[in-house]
Coordinates of C-alpha atoms in Angstrom, one line a residue:
X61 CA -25.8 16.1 -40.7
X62 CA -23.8 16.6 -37.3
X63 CA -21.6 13.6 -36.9
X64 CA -19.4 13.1 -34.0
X65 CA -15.5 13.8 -34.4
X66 CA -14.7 11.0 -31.8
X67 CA -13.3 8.2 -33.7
X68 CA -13.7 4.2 -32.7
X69 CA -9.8 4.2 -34.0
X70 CA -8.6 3.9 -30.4
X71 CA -4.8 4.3 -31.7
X72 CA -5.9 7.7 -33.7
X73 CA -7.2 8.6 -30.4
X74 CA -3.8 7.8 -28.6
X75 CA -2.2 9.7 -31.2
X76 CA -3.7 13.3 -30.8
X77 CA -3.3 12.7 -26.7
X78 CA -0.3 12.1 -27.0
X79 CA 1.6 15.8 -27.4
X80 CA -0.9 16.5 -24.0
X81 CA 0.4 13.5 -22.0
X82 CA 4.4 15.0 -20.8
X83 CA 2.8 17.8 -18.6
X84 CA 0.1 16.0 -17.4
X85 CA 1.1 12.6 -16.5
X86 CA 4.3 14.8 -14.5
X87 CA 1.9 16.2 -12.1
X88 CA -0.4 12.9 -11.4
X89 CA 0.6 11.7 -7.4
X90 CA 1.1 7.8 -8.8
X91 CA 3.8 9.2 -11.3
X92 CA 7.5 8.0 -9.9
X93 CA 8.8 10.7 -11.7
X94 CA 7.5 14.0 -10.0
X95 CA 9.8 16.9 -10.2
X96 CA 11.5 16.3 -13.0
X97 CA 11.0 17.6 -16.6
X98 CA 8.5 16.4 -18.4
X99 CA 8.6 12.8 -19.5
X100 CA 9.1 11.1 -22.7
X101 CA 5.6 9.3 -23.0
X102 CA 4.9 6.6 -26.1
X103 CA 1.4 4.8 -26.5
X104 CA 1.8 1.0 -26.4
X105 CA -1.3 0.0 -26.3
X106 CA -5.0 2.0 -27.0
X107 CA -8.5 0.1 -26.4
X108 CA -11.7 2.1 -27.0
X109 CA -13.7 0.3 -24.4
X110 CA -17.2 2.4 -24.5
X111 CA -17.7 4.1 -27.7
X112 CA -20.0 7.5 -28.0
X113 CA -19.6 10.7 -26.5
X114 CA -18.3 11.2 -24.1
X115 CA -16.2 8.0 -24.4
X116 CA -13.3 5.7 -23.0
X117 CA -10.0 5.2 -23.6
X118 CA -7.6 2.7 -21.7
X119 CA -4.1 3.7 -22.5
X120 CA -0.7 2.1 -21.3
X121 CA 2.3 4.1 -21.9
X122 CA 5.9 3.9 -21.4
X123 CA 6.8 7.0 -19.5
X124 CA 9.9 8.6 -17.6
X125 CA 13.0 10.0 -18.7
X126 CA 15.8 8.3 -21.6
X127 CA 16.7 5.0 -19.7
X128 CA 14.2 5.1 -16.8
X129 CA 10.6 4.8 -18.5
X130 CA 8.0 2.7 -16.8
X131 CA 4.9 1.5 -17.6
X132 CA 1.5 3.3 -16.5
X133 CA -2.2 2.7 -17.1
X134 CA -4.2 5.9 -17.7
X135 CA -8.3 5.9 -18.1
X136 CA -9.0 9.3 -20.6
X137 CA -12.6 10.2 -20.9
X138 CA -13.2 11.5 -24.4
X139 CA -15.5 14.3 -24.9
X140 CA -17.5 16.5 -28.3
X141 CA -20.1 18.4 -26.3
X142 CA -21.6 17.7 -23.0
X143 CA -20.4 19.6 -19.9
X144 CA -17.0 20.3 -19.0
X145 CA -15.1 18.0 -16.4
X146 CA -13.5 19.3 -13.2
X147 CA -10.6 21.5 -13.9
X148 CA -8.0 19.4 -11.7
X149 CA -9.1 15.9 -14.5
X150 CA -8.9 18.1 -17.6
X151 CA -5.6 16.6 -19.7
X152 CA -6.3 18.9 -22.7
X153 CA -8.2 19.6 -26.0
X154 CA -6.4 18.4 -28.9
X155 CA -4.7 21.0 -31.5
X156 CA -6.6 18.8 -34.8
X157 CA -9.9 17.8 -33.8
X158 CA -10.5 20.1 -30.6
X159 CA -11.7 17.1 -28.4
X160 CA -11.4 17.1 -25.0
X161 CA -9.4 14.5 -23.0
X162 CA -9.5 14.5 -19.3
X163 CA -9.0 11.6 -16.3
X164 CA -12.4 9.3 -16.4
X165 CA -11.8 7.8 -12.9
X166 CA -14.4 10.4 -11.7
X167 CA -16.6 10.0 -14.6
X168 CA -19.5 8.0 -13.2
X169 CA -20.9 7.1 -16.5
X170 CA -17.6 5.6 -18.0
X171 CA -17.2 4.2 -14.9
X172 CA -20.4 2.1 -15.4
X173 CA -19.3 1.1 -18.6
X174 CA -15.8 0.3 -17.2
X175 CA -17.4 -2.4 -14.9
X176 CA -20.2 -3.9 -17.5
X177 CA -16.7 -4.2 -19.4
X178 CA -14.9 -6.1 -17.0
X179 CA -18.4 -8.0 -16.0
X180 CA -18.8 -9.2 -19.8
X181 CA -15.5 -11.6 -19.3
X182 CA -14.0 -10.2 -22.9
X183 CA -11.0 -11.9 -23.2
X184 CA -10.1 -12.2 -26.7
X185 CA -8.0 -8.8 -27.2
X186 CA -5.3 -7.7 -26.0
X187 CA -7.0 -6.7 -22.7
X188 CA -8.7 -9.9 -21.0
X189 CA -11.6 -9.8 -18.2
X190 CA -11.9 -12.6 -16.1
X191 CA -14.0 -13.4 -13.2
X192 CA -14.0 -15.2 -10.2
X193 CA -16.3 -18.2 -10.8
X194 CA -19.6 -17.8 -9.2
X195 CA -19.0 -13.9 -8.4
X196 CA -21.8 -12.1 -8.5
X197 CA -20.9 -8.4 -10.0
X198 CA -24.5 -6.5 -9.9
X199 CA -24.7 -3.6 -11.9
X200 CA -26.8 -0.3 -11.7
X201 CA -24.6 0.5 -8.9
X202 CA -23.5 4.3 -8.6
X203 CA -19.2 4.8 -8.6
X204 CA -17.1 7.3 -7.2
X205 CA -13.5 7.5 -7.0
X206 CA -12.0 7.3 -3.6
X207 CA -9.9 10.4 -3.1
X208 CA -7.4 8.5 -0.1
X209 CA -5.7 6.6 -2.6
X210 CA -2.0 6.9 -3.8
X211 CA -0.1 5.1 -6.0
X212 CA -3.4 3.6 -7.5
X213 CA -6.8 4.7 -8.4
X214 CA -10.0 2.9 -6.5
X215 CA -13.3 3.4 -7.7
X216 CA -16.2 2.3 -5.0
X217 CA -19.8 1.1 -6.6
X218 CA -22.7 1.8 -4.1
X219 CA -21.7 0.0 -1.0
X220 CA -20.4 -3.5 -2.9
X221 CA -18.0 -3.4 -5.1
X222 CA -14.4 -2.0 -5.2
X223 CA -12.3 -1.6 -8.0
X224 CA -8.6 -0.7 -8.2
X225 CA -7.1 0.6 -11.1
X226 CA -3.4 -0.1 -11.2
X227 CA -1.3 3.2 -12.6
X228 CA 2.5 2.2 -12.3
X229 CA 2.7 -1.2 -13.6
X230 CA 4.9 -3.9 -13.3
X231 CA 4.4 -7.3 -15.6
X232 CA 3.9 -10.4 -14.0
X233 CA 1.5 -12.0 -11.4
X234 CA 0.2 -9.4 -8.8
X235 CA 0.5 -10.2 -5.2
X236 CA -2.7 -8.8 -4.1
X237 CA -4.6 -11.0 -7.0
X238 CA -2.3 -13.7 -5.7
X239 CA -3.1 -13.3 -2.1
X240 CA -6.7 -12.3 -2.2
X241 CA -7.8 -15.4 -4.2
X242 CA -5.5 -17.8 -1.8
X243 CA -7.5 -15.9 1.1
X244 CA -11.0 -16.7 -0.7
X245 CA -10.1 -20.9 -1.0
X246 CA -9.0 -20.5 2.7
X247 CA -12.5 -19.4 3.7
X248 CA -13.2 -17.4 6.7
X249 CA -10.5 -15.5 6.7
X250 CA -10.7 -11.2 7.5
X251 CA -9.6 -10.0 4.0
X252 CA -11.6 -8.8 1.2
X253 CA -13.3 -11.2 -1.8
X254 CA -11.8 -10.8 -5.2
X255 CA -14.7 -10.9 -7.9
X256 CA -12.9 -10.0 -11.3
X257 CA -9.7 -8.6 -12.5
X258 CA -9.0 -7.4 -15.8
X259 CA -5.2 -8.0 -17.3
X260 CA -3.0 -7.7 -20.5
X261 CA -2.6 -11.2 -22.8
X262 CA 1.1 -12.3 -23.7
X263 CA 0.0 -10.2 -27.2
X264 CA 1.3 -7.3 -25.1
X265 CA 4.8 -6.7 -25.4
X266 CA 5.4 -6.9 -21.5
X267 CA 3.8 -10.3 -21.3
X268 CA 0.6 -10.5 -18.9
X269 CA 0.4 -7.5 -16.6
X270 CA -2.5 -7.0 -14.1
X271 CA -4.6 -3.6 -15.1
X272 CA -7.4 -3.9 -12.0
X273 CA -8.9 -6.3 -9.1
X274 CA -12.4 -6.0 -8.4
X275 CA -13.2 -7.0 -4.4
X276 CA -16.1 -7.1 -2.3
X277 CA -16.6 -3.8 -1.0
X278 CA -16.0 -3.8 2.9
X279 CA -18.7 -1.8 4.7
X280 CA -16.7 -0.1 8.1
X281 CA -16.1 1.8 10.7
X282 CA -13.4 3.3 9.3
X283 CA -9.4 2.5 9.4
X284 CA -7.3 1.8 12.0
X285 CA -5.1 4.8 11.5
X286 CA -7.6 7.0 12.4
X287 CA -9.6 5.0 14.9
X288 CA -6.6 4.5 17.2
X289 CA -4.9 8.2 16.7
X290 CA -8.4 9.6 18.2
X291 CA -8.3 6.9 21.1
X292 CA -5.0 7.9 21.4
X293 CA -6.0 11.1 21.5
X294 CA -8.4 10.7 24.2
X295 CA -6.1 9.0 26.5
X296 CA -3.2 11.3 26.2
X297 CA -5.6 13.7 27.2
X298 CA -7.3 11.7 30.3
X299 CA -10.5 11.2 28.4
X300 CA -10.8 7.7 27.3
X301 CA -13.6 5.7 28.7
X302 CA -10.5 3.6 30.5
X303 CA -8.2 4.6 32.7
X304 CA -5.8 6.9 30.8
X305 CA -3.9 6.1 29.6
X306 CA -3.8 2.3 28.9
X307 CA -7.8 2.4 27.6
X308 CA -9.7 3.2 24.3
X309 CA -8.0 0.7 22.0
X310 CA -6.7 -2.5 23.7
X311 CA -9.4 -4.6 22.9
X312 CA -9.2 -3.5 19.6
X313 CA -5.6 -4.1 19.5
X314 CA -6.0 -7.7 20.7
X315 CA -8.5 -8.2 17.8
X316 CA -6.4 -7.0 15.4
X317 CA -3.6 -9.1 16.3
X318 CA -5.7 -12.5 16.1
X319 CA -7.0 -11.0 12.5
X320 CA -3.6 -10.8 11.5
X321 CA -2.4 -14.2 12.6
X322 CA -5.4 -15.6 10.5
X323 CA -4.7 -13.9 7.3
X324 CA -1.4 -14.9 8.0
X325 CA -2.0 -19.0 8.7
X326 CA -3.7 -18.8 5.8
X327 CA -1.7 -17.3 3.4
X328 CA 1.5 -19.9 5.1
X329 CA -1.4 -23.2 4.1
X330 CA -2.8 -22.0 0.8
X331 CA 0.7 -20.5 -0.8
X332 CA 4.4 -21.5 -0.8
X333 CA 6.1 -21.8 2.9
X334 CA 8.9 -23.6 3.6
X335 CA 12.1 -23.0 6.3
X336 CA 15.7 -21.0 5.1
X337 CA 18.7 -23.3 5.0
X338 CA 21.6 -21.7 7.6
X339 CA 22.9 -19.5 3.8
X340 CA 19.9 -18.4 3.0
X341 CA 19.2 -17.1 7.0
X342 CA 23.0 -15.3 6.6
X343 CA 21.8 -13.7 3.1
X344 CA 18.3 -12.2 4.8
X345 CA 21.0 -11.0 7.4
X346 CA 23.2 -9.0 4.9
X347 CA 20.3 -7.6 3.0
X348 CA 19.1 -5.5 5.9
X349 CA 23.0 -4.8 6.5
X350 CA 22.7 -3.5 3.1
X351 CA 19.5 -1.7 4.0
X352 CA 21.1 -0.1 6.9
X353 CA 24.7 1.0 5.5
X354 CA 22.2 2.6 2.2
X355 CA 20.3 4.4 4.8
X356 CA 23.1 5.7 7.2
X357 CA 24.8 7.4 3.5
X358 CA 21.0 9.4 3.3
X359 CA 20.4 9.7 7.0
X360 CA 23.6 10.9 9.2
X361 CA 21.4 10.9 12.4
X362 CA 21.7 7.0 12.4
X363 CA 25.5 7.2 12.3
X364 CA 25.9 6.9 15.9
X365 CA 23.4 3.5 16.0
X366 CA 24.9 1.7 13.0
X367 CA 27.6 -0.4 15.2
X368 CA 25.1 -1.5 17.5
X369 CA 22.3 -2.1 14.5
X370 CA 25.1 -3.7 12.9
X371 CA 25.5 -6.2 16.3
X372 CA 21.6 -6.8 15.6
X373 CA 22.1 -8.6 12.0
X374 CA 24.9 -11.0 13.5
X375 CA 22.2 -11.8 16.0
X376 CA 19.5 -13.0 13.2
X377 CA 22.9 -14.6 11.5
X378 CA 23.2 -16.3 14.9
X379 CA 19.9 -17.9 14.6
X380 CA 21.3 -19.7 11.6
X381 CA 24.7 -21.0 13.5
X382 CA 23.0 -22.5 16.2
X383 CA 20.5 -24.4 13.8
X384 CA 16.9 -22.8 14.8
X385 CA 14.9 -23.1 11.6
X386 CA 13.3 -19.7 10.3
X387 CA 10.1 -20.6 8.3
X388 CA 8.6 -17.8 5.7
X389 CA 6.4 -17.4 3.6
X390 CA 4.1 -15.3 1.6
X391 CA 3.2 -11.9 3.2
X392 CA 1.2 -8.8 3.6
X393 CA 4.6 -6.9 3.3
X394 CA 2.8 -3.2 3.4
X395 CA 1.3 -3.8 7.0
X396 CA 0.2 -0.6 9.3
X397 CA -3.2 0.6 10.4
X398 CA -4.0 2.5 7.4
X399 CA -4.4 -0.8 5.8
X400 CA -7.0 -2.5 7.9
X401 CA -10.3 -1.7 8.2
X402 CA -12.9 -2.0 11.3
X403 CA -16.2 -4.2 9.7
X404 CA -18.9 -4.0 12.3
X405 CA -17.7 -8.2 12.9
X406 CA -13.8 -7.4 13.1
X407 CA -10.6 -6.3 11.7
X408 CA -9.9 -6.9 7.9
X409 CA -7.3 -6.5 6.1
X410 CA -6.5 -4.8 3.0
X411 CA -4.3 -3.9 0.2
X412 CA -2.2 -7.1 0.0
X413 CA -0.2 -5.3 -3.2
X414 CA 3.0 -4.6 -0.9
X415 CA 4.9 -1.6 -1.2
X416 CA 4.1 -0.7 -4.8
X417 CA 7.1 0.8 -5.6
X418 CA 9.2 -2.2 -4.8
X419 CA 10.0 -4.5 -7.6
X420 CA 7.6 -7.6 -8.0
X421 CA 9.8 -9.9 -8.1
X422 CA 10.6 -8.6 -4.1
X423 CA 7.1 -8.2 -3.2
X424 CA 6.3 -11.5 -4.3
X425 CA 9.0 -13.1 -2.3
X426 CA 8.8 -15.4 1.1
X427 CA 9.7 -13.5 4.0
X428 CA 9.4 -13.9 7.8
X429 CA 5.7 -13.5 8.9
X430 CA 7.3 -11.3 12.0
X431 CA 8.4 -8.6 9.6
X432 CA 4.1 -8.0 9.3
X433 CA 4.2 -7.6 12.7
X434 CA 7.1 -5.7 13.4
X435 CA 5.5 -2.8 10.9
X436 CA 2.5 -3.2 12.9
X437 CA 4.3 -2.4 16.1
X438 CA 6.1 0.6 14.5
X439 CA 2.5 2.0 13.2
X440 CA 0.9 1.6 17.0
X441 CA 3.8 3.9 17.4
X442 CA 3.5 6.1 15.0
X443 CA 0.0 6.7 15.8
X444 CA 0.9 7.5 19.1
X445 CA 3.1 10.5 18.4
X446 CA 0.8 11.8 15.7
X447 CA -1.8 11.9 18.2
X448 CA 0.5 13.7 20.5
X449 CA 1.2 15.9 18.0
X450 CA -2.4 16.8 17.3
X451 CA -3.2 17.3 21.3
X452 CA 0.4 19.4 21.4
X453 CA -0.7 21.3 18.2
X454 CA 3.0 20.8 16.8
X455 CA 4.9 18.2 15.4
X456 CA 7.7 16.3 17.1
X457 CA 10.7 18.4 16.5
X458 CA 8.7 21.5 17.3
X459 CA 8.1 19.9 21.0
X460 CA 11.4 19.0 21.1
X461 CA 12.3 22.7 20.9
X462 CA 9.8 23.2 23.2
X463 CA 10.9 21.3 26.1
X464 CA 7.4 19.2 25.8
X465 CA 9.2 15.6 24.7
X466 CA 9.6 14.7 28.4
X467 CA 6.1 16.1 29.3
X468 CA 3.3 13.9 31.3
X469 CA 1.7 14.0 28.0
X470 CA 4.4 12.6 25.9
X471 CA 4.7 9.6 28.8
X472 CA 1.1 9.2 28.0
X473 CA 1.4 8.7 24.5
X474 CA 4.8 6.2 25.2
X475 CA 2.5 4.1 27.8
X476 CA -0.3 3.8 25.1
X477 CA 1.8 2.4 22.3
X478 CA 3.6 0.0 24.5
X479 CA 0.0 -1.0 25.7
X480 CA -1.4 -1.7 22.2
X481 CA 1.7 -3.4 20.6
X482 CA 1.5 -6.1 23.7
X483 CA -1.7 -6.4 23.2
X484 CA -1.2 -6.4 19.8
X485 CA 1.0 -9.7 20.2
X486 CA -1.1 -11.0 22.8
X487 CA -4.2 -11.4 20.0
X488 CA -1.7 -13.0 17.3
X489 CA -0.4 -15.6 19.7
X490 CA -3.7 -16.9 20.7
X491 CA -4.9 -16.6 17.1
X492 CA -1.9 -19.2 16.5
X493 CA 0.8 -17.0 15.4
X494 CA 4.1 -17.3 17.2
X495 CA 4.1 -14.9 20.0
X496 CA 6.4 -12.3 18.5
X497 CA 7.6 -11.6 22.2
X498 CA 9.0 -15.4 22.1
X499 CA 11.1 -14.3 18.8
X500 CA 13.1 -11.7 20.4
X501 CA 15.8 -11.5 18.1
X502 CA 13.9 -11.7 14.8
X503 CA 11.3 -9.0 16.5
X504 CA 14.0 -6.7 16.9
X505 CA 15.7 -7.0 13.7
X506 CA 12.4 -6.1 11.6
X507 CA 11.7 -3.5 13.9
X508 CA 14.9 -2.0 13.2
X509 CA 14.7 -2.3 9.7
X510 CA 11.3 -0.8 9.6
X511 CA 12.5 2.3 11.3
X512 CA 15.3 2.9 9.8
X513 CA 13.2 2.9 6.9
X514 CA 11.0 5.3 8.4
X515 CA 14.2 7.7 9.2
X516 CA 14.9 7.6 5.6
X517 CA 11.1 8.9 4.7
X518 CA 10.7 11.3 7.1
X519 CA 14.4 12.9 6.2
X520 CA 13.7 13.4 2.8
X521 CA 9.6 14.3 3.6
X522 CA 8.8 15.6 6.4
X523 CA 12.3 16.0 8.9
X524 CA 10.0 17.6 11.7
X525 CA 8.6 14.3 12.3
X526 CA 12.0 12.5 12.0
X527 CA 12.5 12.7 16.0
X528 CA 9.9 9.7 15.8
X529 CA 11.8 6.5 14.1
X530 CA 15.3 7.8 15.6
X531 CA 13.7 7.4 19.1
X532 CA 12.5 3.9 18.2
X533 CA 16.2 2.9 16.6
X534 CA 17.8 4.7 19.8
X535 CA 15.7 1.9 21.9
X536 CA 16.1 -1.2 19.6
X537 CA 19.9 -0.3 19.4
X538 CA 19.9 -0.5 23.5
X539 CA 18.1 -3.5 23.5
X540 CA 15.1 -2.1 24.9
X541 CA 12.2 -4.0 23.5
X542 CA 9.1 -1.6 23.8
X543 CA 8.3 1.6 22.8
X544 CA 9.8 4.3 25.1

């Protein structure tokens, strides 16, 4: 009789992965350890959660060099027979048995199960799934794995359910589970519904640690990034329905800004809010200080703006002297068009995990509703100059070289961000948001911090496109308020 060698003995499984894990988890994109040599990886916990062949195995491993291991989820599909996987999700055949391990994300069968899993509200391992009460999770529904994300993996179901799998994970509660169910009690809000979410119990030895969020699928257009780089586009080239080149997006840009200001009264009614005492304005102060100084070591282009992005920070300090409250609260903290999505009714926001490789602790924290906004502005102009750079058919040190930076297209593409971000803060303040405009010294110090971040990225990634966030610190450290 032919019996299967895949064993329900999910650690026995864990075990003959293991030797194939170094090499593979080095080259995954949500691995914070790229480029080095391969990682020490140990198997803390192993759950067989659909038995058979092929079959699946949730795995969370401590991974990363002596000192600096992390944790990480991984989903292996384990196969006998049956056809092979892709090449790119094949993690190995074991040296014992000879089974084949590979990445299930794309596995729409074990994705299936996945879901019926988290539908069937098991919560008495060491891996809980809980629902949403009265969410309706259908099933039958066909997955795929979305290929845009990142530092997670998202699996779609049909046209109605999404499901993110969290790879680098950090114990505690998760914003986005936080945020998303604050956003559902608020009501109409422009945010996706959370349904389920699947998470460790305090049996595991980091204490309770989010695995995956299940949401609403939202049906759309598309994103904003790439909706406003092709108006852009069009207008920079004198082809928008408008006249170029302050058409194509305004409107859209107005929207967006009310949308925000929703999601962002609700977030200030349904979670923690409160105003900084006059020490606690000084301390946000010196942490972008800190921010800058860090950057200016990595970056020496911003050398000859520190004084004057210095002056900025005693500015916000100011706000504290002369007794003008400061009021935060909880917060997207990732904000930029990439993260909103066009529904045929409106804007809606997305991804409300912050930036994922920030501590949770700091994601989690109250800040300054503006700082959303600020990183809103910086994307409008981001998505300006990429647009430029896709009309010019070079990037922006390239046109630099090439004499184009002063050209009537690159006015263009300056005129259609300084468009959008007003109207932009226009739609926030009559959604009830405070007019960012009216905050002039807040606005300016977020700003600045966002692009200094920026300088930082695109130095160590892509320095032809570092041209872009030095232009915007140039401005903000002249006290120019739009984009130029």
């Amino acid at each position: 009789m032919n019996t299967s060698l895949i064993t329900t003995d999910a650690p026995r499984l864990a075990a003959e992965l293991r030797e194939l894990l170094p090499r593979w988890l080095a080259g995954r994109r949500w691995f914070a350890g790229k480029g080095e040599s391969a990682p020490v990886v140990e198997p803390v916990l192993a759950d067989l959660i659909q038995a058979g062949d092929p079959a699946l195995l949730q795995l969370i491993v401590r991974a990363g060099q002596p000192g600096q291991e992390e944790w990480y989820q991984l989903l292996v599909g384990v196969r006998e027979r049956g056809p092979e996987p892709p090449a790119e999700a094949v993690i190995g055949r074991a040296g014992g048995s000879g089974l084949l391990f590979y990445e299930a994300t794309g596995d729409p069968e074990l994705m299936a199960g996945l879901l019926a899993h988290l539908a069937a509200e098991d919560a008495d391992g060491t891996v809980e799934c809980h629902r949403v009460a009265g969410a309706d999770i259908p099933a039958g529904l066909v997955p795929h794995v979305m290929t845009a994300e990142q530092s997670n993996t998202s699996i779609a179901f049909g046209d109605q359910l999404m499901l993110k799998v969290l790879r680098r994970l950090q114990p505690g509660p998760h914003p986005e589970l936080e945020m998303l169910t604050a956003l559902r009690r608020a009501g109409d809000v422009p945010s996706a519904h959370p349904l389920a979410w699947m998470q460790t119990s305090d049996a595991f030895p980091a204490g309770r640690t989010t695995l995956a969020i299940l949401q609403r699928f939202v049906p759309s257009r598309g994103d904003g990034w790439a909706l406003a780089t092709r108006e852009a586009a069009e207008c920079i080239t004198g082809e928008c329905a408008s006249v170029a080149p302050f058409g194509g997006f305004a409107d859209e840009a107005h929207a967006l800004g009310r949308a925000t200001a929703q999601v962002h009264t609700a977030l200030a009614q349904q979670l923690d809010s409160r105003h900084l005492a006059a020490d606690e304005i000084g301390e946000l102060a010196a942490e972008l200080t800190r921010r800058l100084e860090e950057a200016v070591e990595a970056v020496p282009q911003l050398v000859p703006f520190a004084t004057q992005l210095r002056d900025i920070h005693r500015d916000l300090h100011g706000i504290a002297a002369r007794g003008h409250p400061l009021l935060v609260q909880r917060v997207h903290g990732d904000l930029h068009l990439g993260q909103v999505l066009r529904a045929e009714d409106g804007w809606v926001l997305i991804d409300f995990e912050g930036e994922p490789g920030h501590p949770l602790e700091e994601r989690r924290r109250l800040q300054p509703a503006v700082r959303d906004v600020a990183a809103m502005l910086r994307s409008f102009d981001y998505a300006a100059h990429h647009a430029l750079a896709e009309v010019l058919g070079a990037p922006p040190g390239a046109q630099a070289q090439a004499g184009l930076r002063g050209s009537k297209l690159a006015r263009r593409a300056s005129a259609w961000a300084m468009h959008n971000r007003r109207a932009f803060s226009a739609g926030y303040a009559q959604a009830g948001g405070v007019d960012p405009r009216c905050a002039p010294v807040l606005l300016r110090a977020f700003e600045a911090d966002k692009a200094v971040y920026e300088a930082v990225y695109e130095a160590r990634n892509r320095p032809e496109w570092l041209s872009i966030p030095l232009a915007a610190v140039r401005r903000l450290a002249q006290g120019r308020p739009e984009a130029a």
